[in-house]
Coordinates of C-alpha atoms in Angstrom, one line a residue:
M1 CA 0.0 0.0 0.0
T2 CA 1.3 3.4 -0.9
D3 CA 1.8 6.0 1.8
S4 CA -1.1 8.2 2.5
L5 CA -1.0 11.9 1.5
T6 CA -0.5 12.7 5.2
D7 CA 2.5 10.4 5.5
Q8 CA 4.0 11.8 2.3
L9 CA 3.7 15.3 3.6
L10 CA 4.9 14.4 7.1
S11 CA 8.1 13.0 5.6
Q12 CA 8.6 16.2 3.6
L13 CA 8.3 18.3 6.7
D14 CA 10.7 16.2 8.7
G15 CA 14.0 18.0 9.6
A16 CA 14.4 21.7 9.0
P17 CA 10.8 22.6 8.3
L18 CA 9.7 20.9 11.5
Q19 CA 12.4 22.7 13.4
Q20 CA 11.2 26.1 12.0
I21 CA 7.6 25.3 13.0
A22 CA 8.8 24.3 16.5
Q23 CA 10.7 27.6 16.9
Q24 CA 7.7 29.6 15.7
L25 CA 5.4 28.0 18.3
G26 CA 8.0 28.0 21.1
I27 CA 7.9 24.3 21.6
D28 CA 10.5 21.5 21.3
Q29 CA 10.8 19.5 18.1
T30 CA 9.3 16.3 19.6
Q31 CA 6.1 18.1 20.6
A32 CA 6.0 19.8 17.3
A33 CA 6.3 16.5 15.5
G34 CA 3.4 15.1 17.5
A35 CA 1.3 18.2 17.0
V36 CA 1.9 18.3 13.2
G37 CA 1.1 14.5 13.0
T38 CA -2.2 15.2 14.7
A39 CA -3.1 18.4 12.7
L40 CA -2.4 17.1 9.2
P41 CA -5.0 14.3 9.3
L42 CA -7.5 16.8 10.6
L43 CA -6.9 19.2 7.7
M44 CA -6.7 16.4 5.1
G45 CA -9.9 14.8 6.5
A46 CA -11.8 18.1 6.5
L47 CA -10.7 18.8 2.9
G48 CA -11.8 15.3 1.9
R49 CA -15.2 15.9 3.5
N50 CA -15.6 19.2 1.6
A51 CA -14.4 17.7 -1.7
S52 CA -16.9 14.8 -1.4
Q53 CA -19.5 17.2 -2.8
P54 CA -19.0 18.1 -6.5
Q55 CA -19.2 21.9 -5.8
G56 CA -16.7 21.5 -3.0
A57 CA -14.3 19.6 -5.2
E58 CA -14.6 22.3 -7.9
A59 CA -14.1 25.2 -5.5
L60 CA -10.9 23.5 -4.0
F61 CA -9.6 22.6 -7.4
G62 CA -10.1 26.2 -8.6
A63 CA -8.3 27.6 -5.5
L64 CA -5.4 25.2 -6.0
Q65 CA -5.1 26.2 -9.6
K66 CA -5.3 29.9 -9.0
N67 CA -3.4 30.5 -5.8
H68 CA -1.3 27.4 -4.9
A69 CA 0.1 25.8 -8.0
G70 CA 3.9 26.2 -8.5
G71 CA 4.9 26.6 -4.9
D72 CA 7.2 24.2 -3.0
I73 CA 6.8 23.5 0.7
G74 CA 10.0 25.2 1.8
S75 CA 9.2 28.5 0.0
V76 CA 5.6 28.5 1.2
L77 CA 6.7 27.8 4.8
G78 CA 9.2 30.6 4.6
A79 CA 6.6 33.0 3.3
V80 CA 4.1 32.1 6.0
L81 CA 6.6 32.4 8.8
G82 CA 7.9 35.6 7.3
G83 CA 4.5 37.2 7.4
A84 CA 4.0 37.5 3.6
A85 CA 0.4 38.5 2.8
S86 CA -1.1 36.7 -0.2
P87 CA -3.8 34.2 -1.0
R88 CA -1.1 31.6 -1.1
T89 CA -0.1 32.2 2.5
D90 CA -3.4 33.3 4.1
G91 CA -3.8 30.5 6.6
A92 CA -6.7 32.1 8.4
G93 CA -8.6 32.5 5.2
I94 CA -7.9 28.9 4.1
L95 CA -9.1 27.6 7.5
G96 CA -12.3 29.6 7.2
H97 CA -13.0 27.8 4.0
V98 CA -12.0 24.3 5.3
F99 CA -13.8 24.4 8.6
G100 CA -16.4 27.1 8.2
G101 CA -18.1 27.8 11.5
R102 CA -16.3 24.9 13.1
Q103 CA -12.9 26.5 13.0
Q104 CA -12.9 27.4 16.7
R105 CA -13.9 23.8 17.6
A106 CA -11.1 22.5 15.4
E107 CA -8.5 24.7 17.2
N108 CA -9.8 23.8 20.7
G109 CA -9.9 20.1 19.9
L110 CA -6.4 20.0 18.5
G111 CA -5.2 22.1 21.4
Q112 CA -6.6 19.6 23.9
A113 CA -5.3 16.6 21.9
T114 CA -1.8 17.9 21.7
G115 CA -1.4 19.9 24.9
L116 CA -0.7 23.1 22.8
G117 CA -3.9 24.9 23.9
G118 CA -6.3 26.5 21.5
D119 CA -4.2 29.6 20.6
R120 CA -1.1 27.7 19.6
A121 CA -3.1 25.0 17.9
G122 CA -4.8 27.7 15.9
Q123 CA -1.4 29.1 15.0
L124 CA -0.2 25.7 13.9
L125 CA -3.2 25.2 11.7
K126 CA -2.7 28.6 10.1
I127 CA 1.0 27.6 9.3
L128 CA 0.0 24.2 8.0
A129 CA -3.0 25.1 5.9
P130 CA -1.1 26.9 3.1
I131 CA 1.5 24.0 3.1
V132 CA -1.2 21.4 2.7
L133 CA -2.7 23.3 -0.3
A134 CA 0.7 23.8 -1.9
F135 CA 1.4 20.0 -1.4
L136 CA -2.0 19.1 -3.0
A137 CA -1.5 21.5 -5.9
K138 CA 1.9 20.0 -6.6
R139 CA 0.5 16.5 -6.4
T140 CA -2.5 17.4 -8.6
F141 CA -0.8 19.4 -11.4
Q142 CA 2.7 18.0 -11.6
Q143 CA 3.5 14.5 -13.0
G144 CA 6.8 13.0 -12.3
Q145 CA 9.5 11.8 -10.0
D146 CA 8.3 13.6 -6.8
G147 CA 5.1 11.5 -6.5
G148 CA 2.9 13.9 -8.4
A149 CA -0.1 12.0 -9.7
G150 CA -0.3 14.3 -12.7
P151 CA -3.1 14.5 -15.3
A152 CA -5.1 11.7 -13.9
T153 CA -6.0 13.8 -10.9
A154 CA -5.9 17.2 -12.6
T155 CA -9.7 17.4 -12.5
P156 CA -12.1 18.3 -9.7
Q157 CA -13.3 14.7 -9.7
G158 CA -9.8 13.3 -9.5
L159 CA -9.0 15.6 -6.6
G160 CA -12.2 14.7 -4.8
A161 CA -11.3 11.0 -5.3
I162 CA -7.8 11.2 -3.8
L163 CA -9.0 13.3 -0.9
G164 CA -11.9 10.9 -0.3
Q165 CA -9.5 8.0 -0.2
E166 CA -7.3 10.0 2.3
Q167 CA -10.4 10.7 4.5
R168 CA -11.1 6.9 4.6
Q169 CA -7.4 6.2 5.5
V170 CA -7.7 8.8 8.4
A171 CA -10.8 7.0 9.6
R172 CA -9.0 3.6 9.5
Q173 CA -6.2 5.0 11.7
G174 CA -8.6 5.5 14.5
G175 CA -7.8 8.4 16.7
A176 CA -7.7 11.1 14.1
A177 CA -11.2 10.1 13.0
G178 CA -12.3 10.8 16.5
L179 CA -11.0 14.3 16.4
L180 CA -12.3 14.9 12.9
G181 CA -15.7 13.6 13.8
A182 CA -15.8 15.8 17.0
V183 CA -14.9 18.8 14.9
L184 CA -17.2 18.2 12.0
D185 CA -20.2 16.4 13.3
Q186 CA -20.8 17.3 17.0
D187 CA -23.3 19.9 18.0
G188 CA -20.7 21.5 20.2
D189 CA -20.8 20.3 23.8
G190 CA -19.6 16.8 23.4
E191 CA -16.4 15.9 25.2
L192 CA -13.6 14.7 22.9
G193 CA -12.2 11.3 23.6
L194 CA -8.8 12.5 24.6
G195 CA -7.4 9.1 25.4
D196 CA -7.7 8.2 21.8
L197 CA -6.8 11.6 20.5
L198 CA -3.5 11.8 22.3
K199 CA -2.3 8.7 20.4
I200 CA -2.8 10.3 17.0
G201 CA 0.4 12.1 16.6
G202 CA 2.6 9.4 18.1
G203 CA 0.8 6.8 16.1
L204 CA 1.4 8.5 12.8
L205 CA 5.0 9.4 13.5
G206 CA 5.8 6.2 15.4
A207 CA 6.1 4.3 12.2
K208 CA 8.7 6.7 10.9
S209 CA 12.3 6.4 12.0

């Protein structure tokens, strides 16, 4: 079985990018790795849910094509951390589209699950959201040696299909699905199953050396 999109992106963030994120959040690299490993499935799963509707897939595809194609992870991360203002780096705007009115719940849930607290969890999501879209744009529109799927997924339907597959993989991994479900489906007051959620980041990164 090929690595999930989340696994592929995690491996690309390992090393210097993760160190930069840790420094920005004021935490150590181990905690940053766990937090990123928890946040990425949440973002990918939410995108998969949005793209499961044809109009959602078309809107995301259009945004990737217009604002996120052609960027690599390092340059996007540098621009985000450097405070550059553009649609490509607008983490807050992207999160508004991804989570809608559930953004605060996503930040609080991630903050509880990782021990970051809601504010730093929100900051992490704002850093990661542009990176996730740059990664998806590269995978969607570029074919070749870096794992880009190329023309086969260069349609809204193709993008919806790969994100739907990713959402199912998140669900199979267990804990991340609990956080995703809590964010997307609850009416608001339900307690998150923190025992499961705390395993998410470690479980995803544990398989990596």
